[in-house]
XYZ file of C-alpha atoms in Angstrom:
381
model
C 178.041 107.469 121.040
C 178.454 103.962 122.137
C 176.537 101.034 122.229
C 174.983 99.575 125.664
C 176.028 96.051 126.712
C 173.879 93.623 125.273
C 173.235 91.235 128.472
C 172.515 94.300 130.255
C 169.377 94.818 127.927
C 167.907 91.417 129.000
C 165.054 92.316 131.259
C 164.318 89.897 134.127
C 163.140 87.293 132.794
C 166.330 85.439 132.652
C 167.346 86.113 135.769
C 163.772 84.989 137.016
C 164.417 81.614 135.248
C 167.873 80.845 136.369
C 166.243 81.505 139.711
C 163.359 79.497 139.538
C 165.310 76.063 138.224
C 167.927 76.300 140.506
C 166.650 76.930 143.914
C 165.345 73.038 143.889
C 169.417 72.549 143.481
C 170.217 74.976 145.960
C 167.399 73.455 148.574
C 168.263 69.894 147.368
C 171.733 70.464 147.882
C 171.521 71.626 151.669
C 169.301 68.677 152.723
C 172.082 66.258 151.249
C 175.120 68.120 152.640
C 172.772 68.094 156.370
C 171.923 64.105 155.369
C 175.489 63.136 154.838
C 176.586 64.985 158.289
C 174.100 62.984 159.882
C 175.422 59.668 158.258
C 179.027 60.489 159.371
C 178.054 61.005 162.589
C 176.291 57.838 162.951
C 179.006 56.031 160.797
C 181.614 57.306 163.360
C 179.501 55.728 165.985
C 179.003 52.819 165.031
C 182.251 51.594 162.163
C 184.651 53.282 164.133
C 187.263 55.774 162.389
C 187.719 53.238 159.453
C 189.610 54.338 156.138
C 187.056 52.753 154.044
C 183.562 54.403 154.899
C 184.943 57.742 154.721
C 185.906 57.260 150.980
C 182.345 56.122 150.304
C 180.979 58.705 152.054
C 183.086 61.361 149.993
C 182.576 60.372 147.082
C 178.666 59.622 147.213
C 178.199 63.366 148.455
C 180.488 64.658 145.070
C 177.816 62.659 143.327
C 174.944 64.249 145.133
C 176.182 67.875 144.766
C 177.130 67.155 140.995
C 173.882 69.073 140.106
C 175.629 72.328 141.377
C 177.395 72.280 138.304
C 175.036 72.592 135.835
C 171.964 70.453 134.393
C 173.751 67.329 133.498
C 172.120 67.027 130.219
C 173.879 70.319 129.102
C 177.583 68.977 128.849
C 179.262 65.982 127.026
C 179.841 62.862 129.450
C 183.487 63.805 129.795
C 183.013 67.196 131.021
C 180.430 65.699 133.181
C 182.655 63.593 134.721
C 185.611 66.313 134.902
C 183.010 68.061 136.950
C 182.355 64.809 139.471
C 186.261 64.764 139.737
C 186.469 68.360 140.665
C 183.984 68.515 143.631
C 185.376 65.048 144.423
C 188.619 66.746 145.391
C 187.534 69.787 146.819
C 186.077 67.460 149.471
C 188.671 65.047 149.692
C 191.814 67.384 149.831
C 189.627 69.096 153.006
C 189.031 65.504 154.749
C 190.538 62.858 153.328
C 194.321 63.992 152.443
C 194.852 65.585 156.012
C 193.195 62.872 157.842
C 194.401 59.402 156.451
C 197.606 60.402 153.461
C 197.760 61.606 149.906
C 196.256 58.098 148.865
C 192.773 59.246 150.342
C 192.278 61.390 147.571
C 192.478 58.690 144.650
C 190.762 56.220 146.791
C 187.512 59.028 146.466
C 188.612 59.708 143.174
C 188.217 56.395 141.822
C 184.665 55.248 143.417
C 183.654 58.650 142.417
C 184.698 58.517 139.201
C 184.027 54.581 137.867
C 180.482 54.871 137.944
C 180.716 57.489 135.337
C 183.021 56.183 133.483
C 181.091 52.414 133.009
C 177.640 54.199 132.081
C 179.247 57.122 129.335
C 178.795 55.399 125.703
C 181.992 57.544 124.568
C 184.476 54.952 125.053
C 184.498 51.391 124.418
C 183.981 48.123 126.901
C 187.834 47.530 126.494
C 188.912 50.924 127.269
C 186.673 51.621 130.139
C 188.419 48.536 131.830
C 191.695 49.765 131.253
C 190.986 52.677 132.557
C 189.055 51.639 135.723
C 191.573 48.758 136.048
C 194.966 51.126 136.110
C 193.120 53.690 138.312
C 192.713 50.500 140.663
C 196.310 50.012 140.373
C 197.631 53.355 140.670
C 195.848 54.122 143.769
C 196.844 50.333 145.352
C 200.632 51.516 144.441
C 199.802 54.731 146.093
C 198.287 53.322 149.095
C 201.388 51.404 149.663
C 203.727 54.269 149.184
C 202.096 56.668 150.745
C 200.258 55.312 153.794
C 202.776 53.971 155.841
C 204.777 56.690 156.135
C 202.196 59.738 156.673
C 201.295 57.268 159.695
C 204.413 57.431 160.917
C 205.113 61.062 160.321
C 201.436 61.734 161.621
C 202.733 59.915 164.979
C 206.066 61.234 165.681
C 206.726 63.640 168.131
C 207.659 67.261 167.272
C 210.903 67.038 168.983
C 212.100 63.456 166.621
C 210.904 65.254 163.069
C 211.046 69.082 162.515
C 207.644 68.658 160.005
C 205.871 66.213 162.207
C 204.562 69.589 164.409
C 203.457 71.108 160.990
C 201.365 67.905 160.375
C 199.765 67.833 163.766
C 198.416 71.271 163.096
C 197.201 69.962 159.631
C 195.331 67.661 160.882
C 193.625 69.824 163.929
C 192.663 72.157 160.955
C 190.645 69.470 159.616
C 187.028 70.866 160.810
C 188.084 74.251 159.484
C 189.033 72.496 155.649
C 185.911 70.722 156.312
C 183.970 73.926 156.814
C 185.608 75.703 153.773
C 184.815 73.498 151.532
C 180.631 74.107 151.443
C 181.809 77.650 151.453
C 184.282 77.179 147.760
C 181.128 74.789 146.661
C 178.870 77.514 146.902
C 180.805 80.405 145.526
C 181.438 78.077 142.783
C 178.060 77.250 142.028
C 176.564 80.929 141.944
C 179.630 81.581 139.538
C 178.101 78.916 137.100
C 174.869 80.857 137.968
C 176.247 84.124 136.277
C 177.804 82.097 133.139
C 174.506 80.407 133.031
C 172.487 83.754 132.757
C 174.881 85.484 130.295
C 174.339 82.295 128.106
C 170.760 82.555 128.320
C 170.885 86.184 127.860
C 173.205 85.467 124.487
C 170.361 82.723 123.560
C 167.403 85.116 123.956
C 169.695 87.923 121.947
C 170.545 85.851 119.023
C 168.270 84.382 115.662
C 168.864 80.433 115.833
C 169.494 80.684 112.467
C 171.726 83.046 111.509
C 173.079 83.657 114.620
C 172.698 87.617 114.613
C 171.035 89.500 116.720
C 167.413 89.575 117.039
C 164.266 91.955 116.830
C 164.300 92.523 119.983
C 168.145 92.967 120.828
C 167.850 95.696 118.173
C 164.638 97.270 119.513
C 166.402 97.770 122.725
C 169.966 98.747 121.236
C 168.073 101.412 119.510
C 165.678 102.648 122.517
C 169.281 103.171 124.560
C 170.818 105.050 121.501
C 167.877 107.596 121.525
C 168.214 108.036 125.537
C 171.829 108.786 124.398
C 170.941 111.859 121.818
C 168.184 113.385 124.431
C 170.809 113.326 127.437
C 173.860 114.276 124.586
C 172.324 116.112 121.962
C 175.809 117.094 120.517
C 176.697 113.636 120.368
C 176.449 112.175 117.036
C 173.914 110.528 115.392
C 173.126 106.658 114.413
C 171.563 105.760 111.156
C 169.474 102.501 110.521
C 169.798 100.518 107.279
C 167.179 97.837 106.626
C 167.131 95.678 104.291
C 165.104 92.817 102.794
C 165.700 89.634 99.909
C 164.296 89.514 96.774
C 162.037 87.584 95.550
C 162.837 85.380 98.331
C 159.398 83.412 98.109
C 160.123 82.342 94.879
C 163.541 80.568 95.739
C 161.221 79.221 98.220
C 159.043 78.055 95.502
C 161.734 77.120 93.150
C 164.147 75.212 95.394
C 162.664 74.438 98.726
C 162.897 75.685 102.106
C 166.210 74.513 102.679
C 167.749 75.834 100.331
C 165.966 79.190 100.776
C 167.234 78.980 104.665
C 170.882 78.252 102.958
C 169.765 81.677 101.573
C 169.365 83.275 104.685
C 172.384 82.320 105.903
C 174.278 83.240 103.175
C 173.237 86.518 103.212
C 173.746 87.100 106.875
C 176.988 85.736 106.642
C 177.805 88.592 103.708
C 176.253 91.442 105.622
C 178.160 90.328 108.833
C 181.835 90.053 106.663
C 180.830 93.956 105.354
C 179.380 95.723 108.171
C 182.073 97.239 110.350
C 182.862 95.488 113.842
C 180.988 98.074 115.940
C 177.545 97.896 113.849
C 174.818 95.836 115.263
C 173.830 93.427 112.571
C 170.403 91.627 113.027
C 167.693 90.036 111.259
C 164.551 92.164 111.317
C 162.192 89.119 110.808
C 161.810 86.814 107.798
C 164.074 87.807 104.652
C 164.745 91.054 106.424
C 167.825 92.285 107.881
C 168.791 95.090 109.876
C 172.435 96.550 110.161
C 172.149 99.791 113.282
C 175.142 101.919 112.650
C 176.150 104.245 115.728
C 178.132 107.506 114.782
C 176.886 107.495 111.139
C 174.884 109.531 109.346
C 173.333 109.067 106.164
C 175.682 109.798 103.835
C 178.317 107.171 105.601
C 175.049 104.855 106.017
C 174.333 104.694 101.863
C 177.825 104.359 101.316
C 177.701 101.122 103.824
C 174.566 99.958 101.996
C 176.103 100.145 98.920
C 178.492 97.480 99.984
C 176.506 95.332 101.153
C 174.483 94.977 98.297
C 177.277 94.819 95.874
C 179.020 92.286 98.291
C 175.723 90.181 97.767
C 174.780 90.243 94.489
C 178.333 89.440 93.481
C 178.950 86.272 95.476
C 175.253 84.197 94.341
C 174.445 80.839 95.850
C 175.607 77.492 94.783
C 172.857 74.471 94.095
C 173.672 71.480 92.734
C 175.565 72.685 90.434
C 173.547 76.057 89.266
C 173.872 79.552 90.813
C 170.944 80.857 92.135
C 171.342 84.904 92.275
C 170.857 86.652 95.207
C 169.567 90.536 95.724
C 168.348 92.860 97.882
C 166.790 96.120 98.583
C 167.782 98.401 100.906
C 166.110 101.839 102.706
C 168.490 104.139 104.934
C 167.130 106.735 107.355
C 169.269 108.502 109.946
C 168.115 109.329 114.038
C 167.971 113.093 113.413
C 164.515 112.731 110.520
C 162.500 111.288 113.972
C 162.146 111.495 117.278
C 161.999 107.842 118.287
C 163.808 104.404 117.443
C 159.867 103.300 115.887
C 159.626 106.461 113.854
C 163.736 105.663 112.504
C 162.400 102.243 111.349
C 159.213 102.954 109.754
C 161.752 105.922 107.679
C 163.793 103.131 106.813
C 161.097 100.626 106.135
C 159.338 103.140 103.313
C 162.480 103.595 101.997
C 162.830 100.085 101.518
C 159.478 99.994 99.660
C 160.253 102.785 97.364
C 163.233 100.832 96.446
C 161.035 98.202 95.705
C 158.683 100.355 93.746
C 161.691 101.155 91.800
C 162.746 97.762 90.378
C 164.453 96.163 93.784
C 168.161 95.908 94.153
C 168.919 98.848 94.988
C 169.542 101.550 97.661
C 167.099 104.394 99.089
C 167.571 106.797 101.839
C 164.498 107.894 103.517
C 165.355 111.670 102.510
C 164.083 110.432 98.882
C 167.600 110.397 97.580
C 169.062 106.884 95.896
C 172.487 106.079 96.467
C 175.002 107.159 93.881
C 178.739 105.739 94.654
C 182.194 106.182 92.770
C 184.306 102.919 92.835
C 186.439 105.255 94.795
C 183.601 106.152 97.511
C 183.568 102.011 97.975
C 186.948 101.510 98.330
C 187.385 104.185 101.225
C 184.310 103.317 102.944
């Protein structure tokens, strides 16, 4: 029995949501890629085929489609600007390069890019004109190296240069670059789309806190394992082992709730280190936790719990100075004692009371049976 992909148990919700707060991108997008064809049209009306305007014009519709990328807010100002470089070039290497020389592209580049640079608080005044100053001079030095002879390789004749035919046809392929590069925009931007909704699906599958999974990653996990016994009933069965602090109010009380969330942590962290690497590991809610454990029965599933309380109440917490000991209680139940996922957890959850009932720290299966482990049993487990 395996377990089900996690971001395929998001329902559509997040999928809903990545559609609804992009499609003002998408829309917005399209009227300033049809607004900028408009302007070039009139600009190569009335400026003529100047060097300068198309630069501008390039780089001001990078800025524009710089949304595509992601909310801006969401990355750091560097990566933000990486991203303004990026869609710089893709329309600059399809216009700009081909039309007018290799020093076209850092012309775009660097109006692109300096407004970025001025306004991100990362780097200091002095740096920020160092940088914006040797851009200046690096594309200057490239304008004069460059220019002068793509002109003259762009003019010559097939017949006086063997690559001057290969650069004619580069340049008549300049609508078709021009048309490509919407197209690599787009498929670029619906593959942030996808990373965006498998973040958001990790976001609505994990605890802030802690980081494990949540209630409701585990209510699903455990809905798909059931589907899995009723369509493979020789398949083997999963156990559940839930678990909860003790006395976790009072190191509320007694310390504060910071150092009771420390608490939490800990003891997520501890569970996580001992569970094995295909158990689902989640908190239930509160100061309970919830380890699902596919292929196990009950007898493997004590013997897991068993560890994980040990591994807990032998590493207590450090507070200024004092250690403030940590326990917990633990109720086991296995798929085959119920017929649902809900029925599994209410087995486990009155076996965790009965451990309660019993003094706390300790281990109960729902058959009625405490745990009883051999060093040797927890060394093999």
């Amino acid at each position: 029995m395996s377990l089900p992909d996690p971001i395929r148990l998001v329902p559509d919700e997040a999928s809903e949501f990545v559609h609804q707060n992009f499609r003002t991108t998408i829309r917005g997008s399209a009227v300033v890629i049809a607004c900028v064809a408009c302007v070039y049209a009139v600009a190569l009306w009335w400026l003529g085929d100047a060097q300068w305007w198309h630069h501008a014009l390039i780089a001001l519709l990078a800025a524009a489609l710089q949304p595509c990328f992601g909310p801006r807010a969401a990355y750091p100002a560097f990566l933000a600007a990486l991203l303004l470089l990026i869609g710089t070039c893709t329309l600059s290497i399809a216009h700009l390069a081909l039309r007018y020389g290799p020093s076209a592209l850092f012309h775009a580049l660097l109006l692109a890019y300096t407004p970025v640079l001025v306004t991100s608080g990362r780097l200091p005044l002095w740096a920020k004109g160092l940088l914006v100053g040797g851009a200046c001079l690096l594309t200057l030095w490239l304008d004069a190296a460059s220019t002068a002879r793509w002109a003259q390789l762009s003019a010559a004749a097939p017949l006086d240069l063997p690559t001057a035919g290969t650069l004619r046809q580069l340049r008549s392929m300049n609508l078709l670059a021009l048309g490509m590069a919407p197209a690599v925009l787009v498929y670029h931007f619906f593959t942030l789309v996808r990373r965006q909704h498998h973040a958001m699906a990790g976001l609505a599958l994990r605890d802030p806190m802690t980081q494990l999974f949540n209630r409701r990653h585990v209510q699903a996990t455990g809905e798909a394992l059931v589907a899995q016994l009723l369509h493979r009933p020789q398949g083997g069965p999963f156990s559940v082992v839930l678990l909860d602090v003790d006395h976790f109010k009072a190191v509320n009380d007694s310390w504060g709730h910071e150092i009771g969330d420390q608490a939490l942590r800990r003891v997520a962290e501890l569970v996580s280190r001992t569970a094995r690497t295909s158990d689902v590991v989640a908190r239930w809610g509160g100061e309970e936790f919830l380890l699902l454990l596919a292929d196990t029965d009950e007898g493997q599933a004590l013997l897991l719990a068993e560890r994980v309380r040990c591994a807990i109440a032998q590493d207590p917490l450090e507070v200024q100075g004092q250690r403030v000991a940590l326990t917990v209680t633990i109720g086991v139940a296995q798929s085959l004692r119920a017929g649902s996922f809900a029925e599994v957890i209410r087995h486990a959850d009155a076996a965790l009371y009965e451990g309660k009932r019993q003094g706390r720290n300790r281990v109960v299966a729902a058959s009625g049976v405490g745990v009883e482990v051999r060093p040797a049993d927890l060394a093999g487990a």
